[in-house]
Coordinates of C-alpha atoms in Angstrom, one line a residue:
X1 CA 24.9 -95.1 157.7
X2 CA 22.3 -97.9 158.2
X3 CA 19.5 -97.3 160.6
X4 CA 19.5 -99.5 163.6
X5 CA 16.5 -101.9 163.6
X6 CA 15.0 -102.6 167.0
X7 CA 13.3 -105.9 168.1
X8 CA 13.8 -107.8 164.7
X9 CA 12.8 -111.2 166.1
X10 CA 9.7 -109.7 167.8
X11 CA 8.6 -108.0 164.6
X12 CA 9.1 -111.3 162.6
X13 CA 7.0 -113.2 165.2
X14 CA 4.2 -110.6 165.0
X15 CA 4.2 -110.4 161.2
X16 CA 4.7 -114.1 160.3
X17 CA 2.9 -115.8 163.3
X18 CA 0.5 -113.6 165.2
X19 CA -1.1 -111.7 162.3
X20 CA -1.7 -114.9 160.2
X21 CA -3.0 -116.7 163.3
X22 CA -5.3 -113.8 164.1
X23 CA -6.6 -113.6 160.6
X24 CA -7.2 -117.4 160.5
X25 CA -9.1 -117.2 163.8
X26 CA -11.2 -114.3 162.6
X27 CA -12.0 -116.1 159.3
X28 CA -12.9 -119.3 161.2
X29 CA -15.1 -117.4 163.6
X30 CA -16.8 -115.4 160.8
X31 CA -17.3 -118.7 158.8
X32 CA -18.8 -120.6 161.7
X33 CA -21.0 -117.7 162.8
X34 CA -22.9 -118.4 159.5
X35 CA -24.1 -121.7 161.0
X36 CA -25.9 -119.9 163.8
X37 CA -29.7 -119.6 163.7
X38 CA -31.1 -116.7 161.7
X39 CA -33.7 -114.9 163.8
X40 CA -35.5 -112.8 161.2
X41 CA -39.2 -112.3 161.9
X42 CA -40.5 -113.1 158.4
X43 CA -39.7 -116.2 156.4
X44 CA -40.4 -116.9 152.8
X45 CA -38.8 -120.1 151.4
X46 CA -39.5 -122.5 148.6
X47 CA -42.2 -125.0 149.7
X48 CA -44.3 -122.6 151.7
X49 CA -47.8 -121.8 150.5
X50 CA -47.6 -118.4 152.1
X51 CA -45.3 -116.3 154.2
X52 CA -45.0 -117.0 157.9
X53 CA -43.5 -115.2 160.8
X54 CA -41.1 -116.7 163.4
X55 CA -40.3 -114.7 166.5
X56 CA -38.4 -115.6 169.6
X57 CA -38.8 -114.6 173.2
X58 CA -35.9 -113.6 175.5
X59 CA -35.2 -117.3 176.1
X60 CA -34.9 -118.2 172.4
X61 CA -38.3 -120.0 172.3
X62 CA -39.7 -119.7 168.7
X63 CA -43.3 -118.6 168.0
X64 CA -44.5 -119.6 164.6
X65 CA -47.5 -117.9 162.9
X66 CA -48.4 -119.7 159.7
X67 CA -51.2 -119.7 157.1
X68 CA -52.0 -123.4 157.8
X69 CA -51.2 -126.1 160.2
X70 CA -49.1 -127.9 157.6
X71 CA -47.0 -124.7 157.0
X72 CA -46.5 -124.6 160.8
X73 CA -45.1 -128.2 160.7
X74 CA -42.9 -127.1 157.8
X75 CA -41.7 -124.2 159.9
X76 CA -40.9 -126.5 162.8
X77 CA -38.8 -128.7 160.5
X78 CA -37.0 -125.6 159.3
X79 CA -36.4 -124.5 162.9
X80 CA -35.1 -127.9 164.0
X81 CA -32.7 -127.9 161.1
X82 CA -31.6 -124.4 161.8
X83 CA -31.0 -124.9 165.5
X84 CA -30.2 -128.7 165.8
X85 CA -29.0 -129.9 162.4
X86 CA -26.2 -132.1 163.8
X87 CA -28.6 -133.6 166.4
X88 CA -31.0 -134.4 163.6
X89 CA -28.4 -136.2 161.5
X90 CA -27.1 -138.2 164.5
X91 CA -30.6 -139.2 165.5
X92 CA -31.4 -140.4 162.0
X93 CA -28.1 -142.4 161.9
X94 CA -28.9 -143.9 165.2
X95 CA -32.3 -145.1 164.0
X96 CA -30.8 -146.4 160.8
X97 CA -27.8 -148.1 162.4
X98 CA -25.3 -145.9 160.5
X99 CA -23.4 -144.2 163.3
X100 CA -20.2 -146.1 162.4
X101 CA -20.0 -144.2 159.1
X102 CA -19.1 -141.0 160.9
X103 CA -18.0 -142.1 164.4
X104 CA -15.9 -145.2 163.5
X105 CA -15.6 -148.6 165.1
X106 CA -16.7 -147.5 168.6
X107 CA -20.2 -147.0 167.3
X108 CA -20.4 -150.5 165.7
X109 CA -22.2 -152.2 168.6
X110 CA -24.9 -149.6 168.6
X111 CA -25.3 -150.0 164.8
X112 CA -25.6 -153.7 165.0
X113 CA -28.1 -153.5 167.8
X114 CA -30.3 -151.1 165.9
X115 CA -30.1 -153.1 162.7
X116 CA -31.0 -156.2 164.7
X117 CA -34.2 -154.5 166.1
X118 CA -34.9 -153.2 162.5
X119 CA -36.6 -150.0 163.8
X120 CA -36.4 -148.5 160.3
X121 CA -38.2 -151.4 158.8
X122 CA -40.8 -151.2 161.5
X123 CA -41.3 -147.5 160.8
X124 CA -41.8 -148.3 157.1
X125 CA -44.6 -150.8 158.0
X126 CA -46.3 -148.0 160.1
X127 CA -46.6 -145.6 157.2
X128 CA -49.6 -147.2 155.5
X129 CA -51.5 -147.3 158.9
X130 CA -51.4 -143.5 159.3
X131 CA -54.2 -141.1 158.1
X132 CA -53.6 -138.7 155.3
X133 CA -53.3 -135.6 157.6
X134 CA -50.7 -137.4 159.8
X135 CA -48.6 -138.4 156.7
X136 CA -49.0 -134.9 155.4
X137 CA -47.5 -133.5 158.7
X138 CA -44.5 -135.8 158.4
X139 CA -44.0 -134.7 154.8
X140 CA -44.3 -131.0 155.6
X141 CA -41.8 -131.4 158.4
X142 CA -39.4 -133.1 156.1
X143 CA -39.9 -130.4 153.5
X144 CA -39.0 -127.8 156.1
X145 CA -35.7 -129.5 157.0
X146 CA -34.9 -129.9 153.3
X147 CA -35.7 -126.3 152.6
X148 CA -33.1 -125.2 155.1
X149 CA -30.6 -127.7 153.6
X150 CA -31.4 -126.2 150.2
X151 CA -30.2 -122.8 151.3
X152 CA -26.7 -124.2 151.5
X153 CA -25.8 -122.3 154.7
X154 CA -22.6 -122.9 156.6
X155 CA -22.8 -126.3 158.3
X156 CA -22.3 -126.6 162.1
X157 CA -18.7 -127.5 163.0
X158 CA -19.4 -131.2 163.7
X159 CA -20.1 -131.7 159.9
X160 CA -16.9 -129.9 159.0
X161 CA -14.8 -131.7 161.5
X162 CA -16.0 -135.1 160.4
X163 CA -16.3 -134.4 156.7
X164 CA -20.1 -135.2 156.6
X165 CA -22.7 -133.8 154.3
X166 CA -26.3 -134.0 155.6
X167 CA -28.7 -135.8 153.3
X168 CA -32.3 -134.9 152.6
X169 CA -34.7 -135.8 155.4
X170 CA -37.5 -138.3 154.6
X171 CA -40.8 -138.7 156.4
X172 CA -39.9 -142.3 157.4
X173 CA -36.8 -140.8 159.2
X174 CA -39.2 -139.2 161.7
X175 CA -41.2 -142.4 162.2
X176 CA -38.0 -144.3 162.8
X177 CA -36.8 -141.7 165.3
X178 CA -40.2 -142.0 167.1
X179 CA -39.3 -145.8 167.4
X180 CA -36.0 -144.9 169.1
X181 CA -37.9 -142.5 171.4
X182 CA -40.3 -145.3 172.3
X183 CA -37.5 -147.7 172.8
X184 CA -35.8 -145.4 175.2
X185 CA -39.0 -145.4 177.3
X186 CA -39.4 -149.2 177.2
X187 CA -36.7 -150.7 179.4
X188 CA -38.2 -153.9 180.7
X189 CA -36.1 -156.3 178.6
X190 CA -33.0 -154.8 180.2
X191 CA -34.5 -155.1 183.7
X192 CA -35.5 -158.7 182.8
X193 CA -31.9 -159.5 181.8
X194 CA -30.4 -157.9 184.9
X195 CA -32.9 -159.7 187.1
X196 CA -32.0 -163.0 185.4
X197 CA -28.3 -162.6 186.2
X198 CA -29.0 -161.4 189.8
X199 CA -31.5 -164.3 190.4
X200 CA -28.8 -166.8 189.5
X201 CA -26.2 -165.5 191.9
X202 CA -28.1 -163.8 194.8
X203 CA -28.6 -165.9 197.9
X204 CA -32.3 -166.5 198.5
X205 CA -32.4 -164.1 201.5
X206 CA -31.1 -161.2 199.4
X207 CA -33.4 -162.1 196.5
X208 CA -36.4 -162.1 198.8
X209 CA -35.3 -158.6 200.0
X210 CA -35.3 -157.1 196.5
X211 CA -38.0 -159.2 194.7
X212 CA -40.2 -160.3 197.6
X213 CA -43.3 -160.8 195.4
X214 CA -41.6 -162.8 192.7
X215 CA -43.2 -166.2 192.2
X216 CA -41.0 -169.1 193.3
X217 CA -42.0 -171.4 190.4
X218 CA -41.1 -168.9 187.6
X219 CA -38.9 -170.3 184.8
X220 CA -35.2 -169.8 185.1
X221 CA -33.2 -170.9 182.0
X222 CA -29.7 -170.9 183.3
X223 CA -28.1 -171.8 179.9
X224 CA -29.0 -168.3 178.6
X225 CA -26.7 -166.5 181.1
X226 CA -24.2 -165.1 178.6
X227 CA -26.9 -163.7 176.4
X228 CA -28.6 -162.0 179.4
X229 CA -25.3 -160.5 180.5
X230 CA -24.8 -159.2 177.0
X231 CA -28.3 -157.6 176.9
X232 CA -27.7 -156.0 180.3
X233 CA -24.3 -154.6 179.2
X234 CA -26.0 -153.2 176.0
X235 CA -28.5 -151.4 178.1
X236 CA -25.7 -149.8 180.1
X237 CA -23.8 -148.8 177.0
X238 CA -26.9 -147.2 175.4
X239 CA -27.7 -145.3 178.6
X240 CA -24.1 -144.0 179.2
X241 CA -23.3 -143.1 175.6
X242 CA -26.6 -142.3 174.0
X243 CA -28.8 -141.3 177.0
X244 CA -31.3 -144.0 176.1
X245 CA -33.2 -145.6 178.9
X246 CA -32.2 -145.7 182.5
X247 CA -33.9 -147.0 185.7
X248 CA -35.9 -144.5 187.7
X249 CA -34.7 -141.6 185.7
X250 CA -37.9 -139.9 187.0
X251 CA -40.8 -138.1 185.5
X252 CA -43.6 -136.3 187.3
X253 CA -46.9 -134.9 186.2
X254 CA -50.0 -133.6 188.1
X255 CA -53.2 -131.7 187.4
X256 CA -55.1 -129.7 190.0
X257 CA -58.8 -128.8 189.5
X258 CA -59.9 -125.1 189.5
X259 CA -61.7 -125.6 192.8
X260 CA -58.3 -125.7 194.4
X261 CA -56.6 -122.9 192.4
X262 CA -56.4 -119.2 193.0
X263 CA -57.9 -118.1 189.7
X264 CA -60.4 -121.0 189.4
X265 CA -58.7 -122.6 186.4
X266 CA -57.1 -126.0 186.4
X267 CA -53.3 -126.2 186.5
X268 CA -51.1 -128.9 184.9
X269 CA -47.4 -129.5 185.6
X270 CA -45.0 -131.9 183.9
X271 CA -41.4 -133.0 184.1
X272 CA -41.0 -135.6 181.3
X273 CA -39.0 -138.8 181.7
X274 CA -35.8 -138.3 179.8
X275 CA -32.1 -138.6 180.7
X276 CA -30.1 -135.4 180.8
X277 CA -28.1 -134.7 177.7
X278 CA -26.8 -131.7 175.8
X279 CA -28.5 -130.7 173.6
X280 CA -31.8 -131.9 175.0
X281 CA -34.0 -134.0 172.9
X282 CA -36.8 -131.6 173.8
X283 CA -37.4 -128.4 171.8
X284 CA -39.9 -125.8 173.1
X285 CA -42.0 -124.2 170.5
X286 CA -45.4 -122.5 169.8
X287 CA -47.1 -123.2 166.5
X288 CA -50.2 -121.3 165.3
X289 CA -52.3 -120.9 162.2
X290 CA -56.0 -120.1 161.7
X291 CA -58.0 -122.6 163.8
X292 CA -54.8 -124.2 165.1
X293 CA -52.6 -123.3 168.1
X294 CA -50.4 -125.6 170.1
X295 CA -47.4 -125.0 172.3
X296 CA -45.1 -127.1 174.5
X297 CA -42.4 -129.7 174.1
X298 CA -41.5 -131.0 170.6
X299 CA -38.9 -133.7 170.1
X300 CA -36.1 -132.9 167.6
X301 CA -36.9 -135.2 164.6
X302 CA -40.7 -135.0 165.0
X303 CA -43.2 -132.4 163.9
X304 CA -45.5 -132.7 166.9
X305 CA -45.9 -131.0 170.3
X306 CA -45.5 -134.2 172.3
X307 CA -46.5 -132.7 175.7
X308 CA -48.1 -129.3 175.9
X309 CA -51.4 -127.4 175.3
X310 CA -53.7 -126.1 172.7
X311 CA -56.7 -123.7 173.1
X312 CA -58.8 -126.4 174.6
X313 CA -56.8 -128.9 176.6
X314 CA -53.3 -129.4 178.2
X315 CA -51.5 -132.7 178.6
X316 CA -48.3 -134.1 180.2
X317 CA -46.9 -137.5 180.5
X318 CA -44.8 -139.9 182.6
X319 CA -43.3 -143.3 181.9
X320 CA -45.8 -146.0 183.0
X321 CA -42.9 -148.4 183.9
X322 CA -45.0 -151.1 182.2
X323 CA -43.5 -154.5 181.3
X324 CA -44.0 -154.5 177.6
X325 CA -41.0 -156.5 176.4
X326 CA -40.4 -160.2 176.8
X327 CA -37.3 -162.3 176.0
X328 CA -37.9 -165.7 174.6
X329 CA -35.3 -168.4 174.5
X330 CA -35.6 -170.4 171.3
X331 CA -34.9 -174.1 170.9
X332 CA -33.0 -174.3 167.6
X333 CA -32.4 -177.4 165.5
X334 CA -28.7 -178.5 166.0
X335 CA -28.5 -179.6 162.3
X336 CA -30.4 -176.5 161.0
X337 CA -29.5 -173.5 163.1
X338 CA -32.0 -171.3 161.3
X339 CA -34.9 -173.4 162.4
X340 CA -36.6 -173.1 165.8
X341 CA -39.4 -175.0 167.6
X342 CA -42.8 -173.2 167.9
X343 CA -46.4 -174.5 168.0
X344 CA -45.0 -178.0 168.2
X345 CA -43.1 -177.9 164.9
X346 CA -39.9 -176.6 163.4
X347 CA -40.2 -173.2 161.8
X348 CA -37.7 -171.3 159.7
X349 CA -36.2 -168.0 160.9
X350 CA -36.4 -165.1 158.5
X351 CA -32.7 -164.4 157.6
X352 CA -31.2 -161.4 155.8
X353 CA -27.8 -160.0 155.3
X354 CA -26.7 -156.3 155.7
X355 CA -23.5 -154.3 155.4
X356 CA -22.4 -151.6 157.8
X357 CA -19.9 -149.1 156.5
X358 CA -17.3 -148.1 159.1
X359 CA -15.2 -145.0 159.1
X360 CA -11.4 -145.7 159.5
X361 CA -10.2 -144.4 162.9
X362 CA -6.5 -144.4 162.0
X363 CA -4.6 -141.2 161.2
X364 CA -4.6 -140.0 157.6
X365 CA -1.2 -141.4 156.7
X366 CA -2.2 -144.9 157.8
X367 CA -5.7 -144.8 156.5
X368 CA -6.8 -147.5 154.2
X369 CA -10.3 -148.2 152.9
X370 CA -12.2 -150.5 155.3
X371 CA -14.3 -153.4 154.1
X372 CA -18.0 -153.1 155.2
X373 CA -18.9 -155.2 158.2
X374 CA -21.3 -157.9 157.1
X375 CA -23.9 -159.0 159.6
X376 CA -26.6 -161.6 159.6
X377 CA -30.0 -160.6 161.0
X378 CA -32.6 -163.1 162.0
X379 CA -36.2 -162.9 163.1
X380 CA -38.6 -165.4 164.6
X381 CA -42.4 -165.0 164.7
X382 CA -42.0 -163.4 168.1
X383 CA -39.5 -160.7 167.0
X384 CA -35.9 -160.1 166.2
X385 CA -33.2 -162.5 167.4
X386 CA -31.3 -160.1 169.7
X387 CA -28.7 -162.6 170.7
X388 CA -27.2 -162.3 167.2
X389 CA -26.2 -158.7 168.0
X390 CA -24.2 -160.0 171.0
X391 CA -22.4 -162.6 169.0
X392 CA -23.8 -165.1 171.5
X393 CA -23.5 -168.8 170.6
X394 CA -24.9 -170.5 173.7
X395 CA -28.7 -169.7 173.2
X396 CA -30.9 -168.0 170.7
X397 CA -33.1 -165.3 172.2
X398 CA -35.9 -163.3 170.5
X399 CA -37.4 -160.0 171.7
X400 CA -41.1 -159.4 171.6
X401 CA -42.2 -155.7 171.9
X402 CA -45.4 -154.1 170.7
X403 CA -43.3 -151.2 169.3
X404 CA -42.2 -153.6 166.6
X405 CA -45.7 -154.6 165.5
X406 CA -46.6 -153.9 161.9
X407 CA -49.1 -151.0 161.4
X408 CA -48.0 -149.1 164.5
X409 CA -50.3 -146.0 164.9
X410 CA -48.5 -144.4 167.8
X411 CA -47.5 -141.4 165.7
X412 CA -51.1 -140.9 164.7
X413 CA -52.1 -140.7 168.4
X414 CA -49.5 -138.1 169.3
X415 CA -50.5 -136.1 166.1
X416 CA -54.1 -136.1 167.1
X417 CA -53.5 -134.8 170.6
X418 CA -52.7 -131.3 169.2
X419 CA -56.2 -131.2 167.7
X420 CA -58.1 -132.6 170.7
X421 CA -60.8 -130.4 172.1
X422 CA -62.2 -132.4 175.1
X423 CA -61.9 -135.6 177.1
X424 CA -63.4 -137.7 174.4
X425 CA -61.0 -136.5 171.7
X426 CA -58.1 -137.0 174.2
X427 CA -59.1 -140.6 174.7
X428 CA -59.6 -141.3 171.0
X429 CA -56.1 -140.0 170.4
X430 CA -54.5 -142.0 173.2
X431 CA -56.3 -145.2 172.1
X432 CA -54.1 -145.2 169.0
X433 CA -50.8 -145.2 170.9
X434 CA -48.9 -148.6 170.7
X435 CA -45.6 -147.7 172.3
X436 CA -44.3 -146.5 174.6
X437 CA -46.7 -147.2 177.5
X438 CA -47.2 -143.8 179.2
X439 CA -49.4 -142.1 181.8
X440 CA -51.0 -139.0 180.3
X441 CA -52.4 -136.3 182.7
X442 CA -55.1 -134.0 181.4
X443 CA -56.7 -130.7 182.0
X444 CA -59.2 -128.6 179.9
X445 CA -60.7 -125.2 179.5
X446 CA -64.0 -126.5 181.0
X447 CA -62.3 -127.1 184.3
X448 CA -62.0 -130.9 184.0
X449 CA -58.9 -132.9 184.9
X450 CA -58.0 -136.6 184.4
X451 CA -55.5 -139.2 183.7
X452 CA -55.3 -142.1 181.1
X453 CA -52.8 -145.0 180.7
X454 CA -51.9 -145.4 177.0
X455 CA -49.9 -147.9 175.0
X456 CA -50.2 -151.6 174.4
X457 CA -49.5 -153.9 177.4
X458 CA -49.5 -157.6 176.7
X459 CA -51.8 -160.1 178.3
X460 CA -49.8 -163.3 179.1
X461 CA -51.3 -166.7 179.4
X462 CA -48.7 -167.7 182.1
X463 CA -46.2 -165.7 184.1
X464 CA -45.6 -161.9 184.0
X465 CA -42.5 -161.4 181.9
X466 CA -40.3 -161.0 184.9
X467 CA -37.7 -163.5 183.5
X468 CA -36.9 -165.0 180.1
X469 CA -39.2 -167.8 179.1
X470 CA -39.0 -170.8 176.6
X471 CA -40.5 -169.9 173.2
X472 CA -41.4 -173.5 172.5
X473 CA -43.9 -173.6 175.5
X474 CA -47.2 -172.1 174.3
X475 CA -48.2 -171.3 177.9
X476 CA -45.9 -168.2 177.6
X477 CA -47.5 -166.8 174.5
X478 CA -49.3 -163.5 174.5
X479 CA -53.0 -163.5 173.9
X480 CA -53.6 -159.9 172.8
X481 CA -53.3 -156.7 174.8
X482 CA -55.1 -155.0 177.6
X483 CA -58.1 -153.3 175.9
X484 CA -57.8 -149.6 175.9
X485 CA -61.2 -149.2 177.5
X486 CA -59.8 -151.2 180.5
X487 CA -56.6 -149.2 180.8
X488 CA -56.1 -147.2 184.1
X489 CA -57.9 -143.8 184.0
X490 CA -59.5 -141.2 186.2
X491 CA -61.8 -138.3 185.4
X492 CA -62.5 -135.5 187.9
X493 CA -61.5 -137.5 191.0
X494 CA -63.0 -136.5 194.3
X495 CA -59.7 -135.3 195.6
X496 CA -59.6 -132.5 193.0
X497 CA -56.1 -133.5 191.7
X498 CA -54.3 -136.4 190.0
X499 CA -50.6 -137.2 190.5
X500 CA -48.3 -139.5 188.4
X501 CA -44.6 -140.1 189.2
X502 CA -43.8 -143.5 187.7
X503 CA -45.6 -145.0 190.7
X504 CA -48.2 -147.7 190.6
X505 CA -51.4 -146.1 189.3
X506 CA -53.8 -149.0 189.8
X507 CA -55.6 -150.4 192.9
X508 CA -55.1 -153.9 194.2
X509 CA -58.3 -155.1 192.5
X510 CA -57.2 -154.0 189.0
X511 CA -57.7 -157.1 186.9
X512 CA -54.6 -156.9 184.6
X513 CA -50.9 -157.2 185.2
X514 CA -48.9 -154.1 184.2
X515 CA -45.6 -154.2 186.0
X516 CA -43.5 -155.3 188.9
X517 CA -41.1 -152.4 188.3
X518 CA -43.0 -149.4 189.4
X519 CA -40.9 -146.6 190.8
X520 CA -41.1 -146.3 194.6
X521 CA -44.0 -144.2 195.7
X522 CA -42.0 -141.5 197.5
X523 CA -42.1 -138.9 194.8
X524 CA -45.9 -139.3 194.3
X525 CA -46.4 -139.1 198.0
X526 CA -44.3 -135.9 198.2
X527 CA -46.2 -134.2 195.4
X528 CA -49.5 -135.2 197.0
X529 CA -48.3 -133.9 200.4
X530 CA -47.3 -130.6 198.9
X531 CA -50.6 -130.1 197.2
X532 CA -52.5 -131.0 200.4
X533 CA -50.3 -128.7 202.4
X534 CA -50.8 -125.8 200.1
X535 CA -54.6 -126.3 200.1
X536 CA -54.8 -126.5 203.9
X537 CA -52.5 -123.7 204.6
X538 CA -53.7 -121.1 202.2
X539 CA -57.0 -122.4 200.8
X540 CA -56.0 -122.1 197.1
X541 CA -52.9 -123.0 195.1
X542 CA -51.1 -120.3 193.1
X543 CA -48.8 -120.6 190.1
X544 CA -45.8 -119.9 192.3
X545 CA -46.7 -122.8 194.5
X546 CA -46.6 -125.1 191.5
X547 CA -43.2 -123.7 190.5
X548 CA -41.9 -124.4 194.0
X549 CA -43.2 -127.9 193.8
X550 CA -41.4 -128.6 190.6
X551 CA -38.2 -127.4 192.1
X552 CA -38.6 -129.5 195.3
X553 CA -35.6 -131.7 196.2
X554 CA -36.9 -133.4 199.3
X555 CA -36.5 -137.2 199.3
X556 CA -39.0 -138.8 201.7
X557 CA -37.7 -142.3 201.0
X558 CA -34.2 -141.3 202.0
X559 CA -35.4 -139.7 205.2
X560 CA -37.4 -142.8 206.1
X561 CA -34.4 -145.1 205.6
X562 CA -32.1 -142.7 207.5
X563 CA -34.4 -142.7 210.5
X564 CA -34.7 -146.5 210.4
X565 CA -30.9 -146.9 210.3
X566 CA -30.3 -144.4 213.1
X567 CA -32.6 -146.5 215.3
X568 CA -30.3 -149.5 214.7
X569 CA -27.0 -147.8 215.7
X570 CA -25.3 -148.7 218.9
X571 CA -24.9 -146.0 221.6
X572 CA -21.6 -144.4 220.8
X573 CA -22.3 -144.2 217.0
X574 CA -25.8 -142.9 217.7
X575 CA -24.4 -140.0 219.7
X576 CA -21.9 -138.9 217.1
X577 CA -22.0 -135.7 215.1
X578 CA -23.1 -137.3 211.8
X579 CA -25.9 -139.1 213.5
X580 CA -27.1 -136.0 215.3
X581 CA -27.1 -134.1 211.9
X582 CA -29.0 -136.9 210.2
X583 CA -31.7 -136.8 213.0
X584 CA -32.2 -133.1 212.2
X585 CA -32.2 -133.7 208.5
X586 CA -35.5 -133.3 206.6
X587 CA -34.5 -135.3 203.6
X588 CA -33.5 -132.3 201.4
X589 CA -31.0 -133.1 198.6
X590 CA -30.2 -129.5 198.0
X591 CA -26.7 -128.5 197.0
X592 CA -24.5 -127.9 200.0
X593 CA -26.5 -130.2 202.3
X594 CA -23.9 -132.1 204.3
X595 CA -26.4 -134.5 205.7
X596 CA -27.5 -135.5 202.2
X597 CA -23.9 -136.3 201.3
X598 CA -23.5 -138.4 204.5
X599 CA -26.7 -140.3 203.8
X600 CA -25.8 -141.1 200.2
X601 CA -22.4 -142.4 201.2
X602 CA -23.9 -144.4 203.9
X603 CA -26.5 -145.9 201.6
X604 CA -23.9 -146.7 198.9
X605 CA -21.7 -148.4 201.5
X606 CA -24.7 -150.3 202.9
X607 CA -25.6 -151.7 199.5
X608 CA -22.0 -152.7 198.9
X609 CA -21.8 -154.6 202.2
X610 CA -25.3 -156.2 202.0
X611 CA -25.2 -157.2 198.3
X612 CA -22.0 -156.6 196.2
X613 CA -19.6 -158.0 198.8
X614 CA -21.4 -161.3 198.5
X615 CA -21.2 -161.3 194.8
X616 CA -17.4 -161.4 194.9
X617 CA -17.6 -164.9 196.2
X618 CA -20.2 -166.3 193.7
X619 CA -19.8 -164.4 190.4
X620 CA -17.5 -166.1 187.8
X621 CA -16.1 -163.2 186.0
X622 CA -15.9 -159.4 185.7
X623 CA -18.8 -159.2 183.2
X624 CA -21.2 -160.7 185.8
X625 CA -19.8 -158.3 188.5
X626 CA -20.5 -155.4 186.2
X627 CA -24.1 -156.5 185.5
X628 CA -24.7 -157.2 189.2
X629 CA -23.3 -153.8 190.2
X630 CA -25.8 -152.1 187.8
X631 CA -28.6 -154.1 189.2
X632 CA -27.7 -153.2 192.7
X633 CA -27.4 -149.5 191.7
X634 CA -31.1 -149.5 191.1
X635 CA -31.9 -150.8 194.6
X636 CA -34.0 -148.2 196.4
X637 CA -34.0 -147.1 200.1
X638 CA -37.5 -148.6 200.4
X639 CA -36.2 -152.0 199.4
X640 CA -33.4 -151.8 202.0
X641 CA -35.7 -150.5 204.7
X642 CA -38.2 -153.4 204.3

């Protein structure tokens, strides 16, 4: 007699479906777990002169103890590769213009833009200008990355999913990535392009509201409109997809002298200017060796602590908002399109051809080898022809930016900050920075505080770079840069503190032009008010006071506009619930603040009614509306209030 089997279908499902699936999931989990960082305390790998230790605190921050500073840079490269290998690979591809090889056609515009700027070629020209120790640090960092790659560990899942193998890291890769970092902090060409489009379509009354100090006789080359729209759209794409740039992203730094602190030592706080992204470009680390100790924020792809402290000084930075990029409209020869007029004669553009390999986006069964995309890249004496990246045919436009100058020593300056021992060393290091233009706040172990503006800012013969200018007119040439000795700076100011929040850092009698695009002063005013309040209320500032200041979410600018608008409301509206709540509001943007939500909706609607609604009647197409919308998005409460 046959035994009666129970649940035959269930058993088959378990045996043939569930168990294999569970086994596959476990195998996949166990395999990918091998790509996670190894946290052993002692490391000995090929390329190190001696063993080193790497420990982590409860937040995962690594502490490196090495036999030499170069071994410490090697260790940071190893750590970056261990923790952020995919980020390293994508960063390098972005700098080289090779994203399309792994991301397909959607990344082609970014690749063409980066190839046009030729950041990698500019980085190669910077290498000979660096000192031997600076070059050695880049080599040690690259050796650390490559040592990790040489261990043939399990790759992060992004590599497996896209079928990519990471290639050895080269020192020039770091310099090129530093160029991308600098570019993301140098946004004036995009502001210039948006301002150009808005200037063409805004009625004079609205233009006066937003750009009230703009000179009426500044050049406006209307024929370059499509190019400027393209540059503005490129900026938006880079910001939304690659977290590069952005208007008023916001960075804050301040230093307080020991006379105002509870323990008598100076305090320095910093919130660097970078868009939010995951993972962050920042990587916290502490590097030490005999005679060398530095900690703070490194940037993945670079061996340095960019903002941080050593045993002698501490430093932090904010974006200066300087206008360091100019767009030049070239007059080209109709019969010879690769010739342009400059210095009263026709000059030839430098022309080269490049190919971009593009991954096929189609499913495997439809996949066919793609032909490389061939592009023509041109350069004038002023800089790269950026209009070529936009396939623009109406006008030829070049970009001039100090970050593309040959012999850029910016990396040297950042490298030397880690070794600075005093105010003099600090200034000598910052004097080497070319791009980006940054404010750097300072404090030292001898109870000094200060601030220095660093980076090359052009001196223009005519105009201020607010709008594109004709390249053939020599009046718009640059004649050098603001001498570093004449850059803004302060040392032990009478107030006992310095504050930088992308605001204007110079007085009215400062002799050089830096920018018309300073961030509104509200954040700097708020920080200053909190420091003053803490000093007056308790005499001394404590660490917890600084922590509270860094977490502050009060917007004085929004509060001022809200009060101004409430005073304009007619009687019934002024007596409503929303108006009463806004009167009691202190400007806090904390989560759950109903009044903050009401204000922001009100402000958005106000900008729509005052500005964008008018654009609908004057803009010719959706591209212009998009650019104008982005321009208006940057309008601040202060501009509306005035």
